[in-house]
Amino acid sequence: MALLKTTKLTKVFGGLRAVSNVNLEIHPGELVGLIGPNGAGKTTVFNLLTGVYEPTEGEIEFDGKSVVGLRPFQITQRGIARTFQNIRLFADLTVLDNVKIAYHFHVRYGLVESILRLGRYWQEEAEIEAKALRFLEIFQLADKKDEIAKNLSYGEQRRLEIARALAAQPKLLLLDEPAAGMNPQETQQLMEMIRWIRRQFNLTILLIEHDMSLVMGVCERIYVLDYGSVIAHGTPQEIKTNPRVIEAYLGEEVH
């Protein structure tokens, strides 16, 4: 059974069909790319999958159940986490606190225990801090745990954002242009990290990216959007040689 399935997914803003009849199917453990020219509707699809937007038409099923109409935090609790094209950290909090926040989707203590700082509160908070520190070690940020997030370098902020997304314990990770602003060496390191993340955390990953070397290097299947519609779907090799894809990117008909 597909972990994520969209059926005729459509989003209309005024008279503009930003996404039109998009059918995606992603199975557990896959690493799938979603590509297309600027303005093709890729980030709108991510916003629909994560509850930022509600579909005008169509269905989104995750783990066999509809998530249409759920709030973003409810979708995160179901098991979908994301990063953003423009990094969105809690800029004035510490690196450690940025990761700890993600764990609070899964706390078992209640409001009264939180306010009164009762026994289970302290036990869970200690567990959360220990888990967050382990994540920072994995992403080579442990020595930065007390730094304010906005003071990290660009590459460190990207790693922190991915660490925070993984701390939410997702089944599906959505990466929105993770290589944006990176040089070729950083992109290569990111490619290796994405492969490692999938193996280490047994994750399914859906990736938006403009860097074709990264997409072709890590993705097993690729969907291509143009003007809000899927124009092609296949393996990296099939996509690379698809005339409709070449036309969409080059803006000219390929004979």
PDB file of N, CA, C and O in Angstrom, residues 89-98 144-153 157 160:
ATOM      1  N   LEU A  89      13.824  28.494  11.027  1.00  0.00           N
ATOM      2  CA  LEU A  89      14.164  28.077  12.381  1.00  0.00           C
ATOM      3  C   LEU A  89      13.576  29.070  13.368  1.00  0.00           C
ATOM      4  O   LEU A  89      13.119  30.147  12.993  1.00  0.00           O
ATOM      5  N   PHE A  90      13.583  28.686  14.651  1.00  0.00           N
ATOM      6  CA  PHE A  90      13.284  29.655  15.702  1.00  0.00           C
ATOM      7  C   PHE A  90      14.588  30.412  15.933  1.00  0.00           C
ATOM      8  O   PHE A  90      15.435  30.008  16.733  1.00  0.00           O
ATOM      9  N   ALA A  91      14.714  31.514  15.192  1.00  0.00           N
ATOM     10  CA  ALA A  91      16.017  32.167  15.026  1.00  0.00           C
ATOM     11  C   ALA A  91      16.637  32.641  16.329  1.00  0.00           C
ATOM     12  O   ALA A  91      17.867  32.668  16.462  1.00  0.00           O
ATOM     13  N   ASP A  92      15.816  33.028  17.311  1.00  0.00           N
ATOM     14  CA  ASP A  92      16.343  33.588  18.552  1.00  0.00           C
ATOM     15  C   ASP A  92      16.418  32.569  19.684  1.00  0.00           C
ATOM     16  O   ASP A  92      16.724  32.936  20.827  1.00  0.00           O
ATOM     17  N   LEU A  93      16.126  31.311  19.373  1.00  0.00           N
ATOM     18  CA  LEU A  93      16.299  30.251  20.359  1.00  0.00           C
ATOM     19  C   LEU A  93      17.624  29.539  20.110  1.00  0.00           C
ATOM     20  O   LEU A  93      18.213  29.640  19.034  1.00  0.00           O
ATOM     21  N   THR A  94      18.057  28.787  21.098  1.00  0.00           N
ATOM     22  CA  THR A  94      19.311  28.052  20.939  1.00  0.00           C
ATOM     23  C   THR A  94      19.135  26.898  19.959  1.00  0.00           C
ATOM     24  O   THR A  94      18.020  26.466  19.652  1.00  0.00           O
ATOM     25  N   VAL A  95      20.258  26.389  19.504  1.00  0.00           N
ATOM     26  CA  VAL A  95      20.263  25.220  18.622  1.00  0.00           C
ATOM     27  C   VAL A  95      19.571  24.050  19.310  1.00  0.00           C
ATOM     28  O   VAL A  95      18.735  23.359  18.717  1.00  0.00           O
ATOM     29  N   LEU A  96      19.888  23.816  20.572  1.00  0.00           N
ATOM     30  CA  LEU A  96      19.282  22.705  21.314  1.00  0.00           C
ATOM     31  C   LEU A  96      17.772  22.889  21.427  1.00  0.00           C
ATOM     32  O   LEU A  96      17.005  21.932  21.207  1.00  0.00           O
ATOM     33  N   ASP A  97      17.321  24.084  21.753  1.00  0.00           N
ATOM     34  CA  ASP A  97      15.885  24.308  21.915  1.00  0.00           C
ATOM     35  C   ASP A  97      15.128  24.127  20.600  1.00  0.00           C
ATOM     36  O   ASP A  97      13.980  23.691  20.601  1.00  0.00           O
ATOM     37  N   ASN A  98      15.766  24.444  19.471  1.00  0.00           N
ATOM     38  CA  ASN A  98      15.114  24.237  18.178  1.00  0.00           C
ATOM     39  C   ASN A  98      14.776  22.771  17.957  1.00  0.00           C
ATOM     40  O   ASN A  98      13.722  22.450  17.403  1.00  0.00           O
ATOM     41  N   LYS A 144      27.591  23.289  19.118  1.00  0.00           N
ATOM     42  CA  LYS A 144      26.892  24.560  18.908  1.00  0.00           C
ATOM     43  C   LYS A 144      25.585  24.620  19.697  1.00  0.00           C
ATOM     44  O   LYS A 144      24.784  25.532  19.493  1.00  0.00           O
ATOM     45  N   LYS A 145      25.345  23.664  20.597  1.00  0.00           N
ATOM     46  CA  LYS A 145      24.028  23.498  21.207  1.00  0.00           C
ATOM     47  C   LYS A 145      23.533  24.748  21.931  1.00  0.00           C
ATOM     48  O   LYS A 145      22.328  25.010  21.971  1.00  0.00           O
ATOM     49  N   ASP A 146      24.424  25.543  22.478  1.00  0.00           N
ATOM     50  CA  ASP A 146      24.009  26.731  23.234  1.00  0.00           C
ATOM     51  C   ASP A 146      24.044  28.014  22.405  1.00  0.00           C
ATOM     52  O   ASP A 146      23.730  29.088  22.915  1.00  0.00           O
ATOM     53  N   GLU A 147      24.422  27.888  21.130  1.00  0.00           N
ATOM     54  CA  GLU A 147      24.429  29.073  20.268  1.00  0.00           C
ATOM     55  C   GLU A 147      23.019  29.408  19.805  1.00  0.00           C
ATOM     56  O   GLU A 147      22.157  28.543  19.682  1.00  0.00           O
ATOM     57  N   ILE A 148      22.792  30.703  19.524  1.00  0.00           N
ATOM     58  CA  ILE A 148      21.517  31.145  18.976  1.00  0.00           C
ATOM     59  C   ILE A 148      21.465  30.726  17.504  1.00  0.00           C
ATOM     60  O   ILE A 148      22.437  30.896  16.764  1.00  0.00           O
ATOM     61  N   ALA A 149      20.344  30.166  17.085  1.00  0.00           N
ATOM     62  CA  ALA A 149      20.244  29.546  15.758  1.00  0.00           C
ATOM     63  C   ALA A 149      20.611  30.500  14.627  1.00  0.00           C
ATOM     64  O   ALA A 149      21.254  30.102  13.656  1.00  0.00           O
ATOM     65  N   LYS A 150      20.228  31.781  14.744  1.00  0.00           N
ATOM     66  CA  LYS A 150      20.486  32.733  13.663  1.00  0.00           C
ATOM     67  C   LYS A 150      21.969  33.028  13.489  1.00  0.00           C
ATOM     68  O   LYS A 150      22.381  33.577  12.458  1.00  0.00           O
ATOM     69  N   ASN A 151      22.780  32.639  14.470  1.00  0.00           N
ATOM     70  CA  ASN A 151      24.219  32.899  14.376  1.00  0.00           C
ATOM     71  C   ASN A 151      24.985  31.761  13.708  1.00  0.00           C
ATOM     72  O   ASN A 151      26.196  31.869  13.503  1.00  0.00           O
ATOM     73  N   LEU A 152      24.300  30.676  13.369  1.00  0.00           N
ATOM     74  CA  LEU A 152      24.956  29.569  12.666  1.00  0.00           C
ATOM     75  C   LEU A 152      25.241  29.957  11.221  1.00  0.00           C
ATOM     76  O   LEU A 152      24.581  30.830  10.651  1.00  0.00           O
ATOM     77  N   SER A 153      26.184  29.263  10.610  1.00  0.00           N
ATOM     78  CA  SER A 153      26.419  29.447   9.176  1.00  0.00           C
ATOM     79  C   SER A 153      25.229  28.889   8.407  1.00  0.00           C
ATOM     80  O   SER A 153      24.401  28.140   8.944  1.00  0.00           O
ATOM     81  N   GLN A 157      22.670  25.900   9.538  1.00  0.00           N
ATOM     82  CA  GLN A 157      21.237  26.121   9.691  1.00  0.00           C
ATOM     83  C   GLN A 157      20.434  25.085   8.905  1.00  0.00           C
ATOM     84  O   GLN A 157      19.401  24.599   9.374  1.00  0.00           O
ATOM     85  N   LEU A 160      20.524  21.920  10.877  1.00  0.00           N
ATOM     86  CA  LEU A 160      19.657  22.043  12.052  1.00  0.00           C
ATOM     87  C   LEU A 160      18.195  21.895  11.664  1.00  0.00           C
ATOM     88  O   LEU A 160      17.415  21.240  12.368  1.00  0.00           O
TER      89      LEU A 160
END
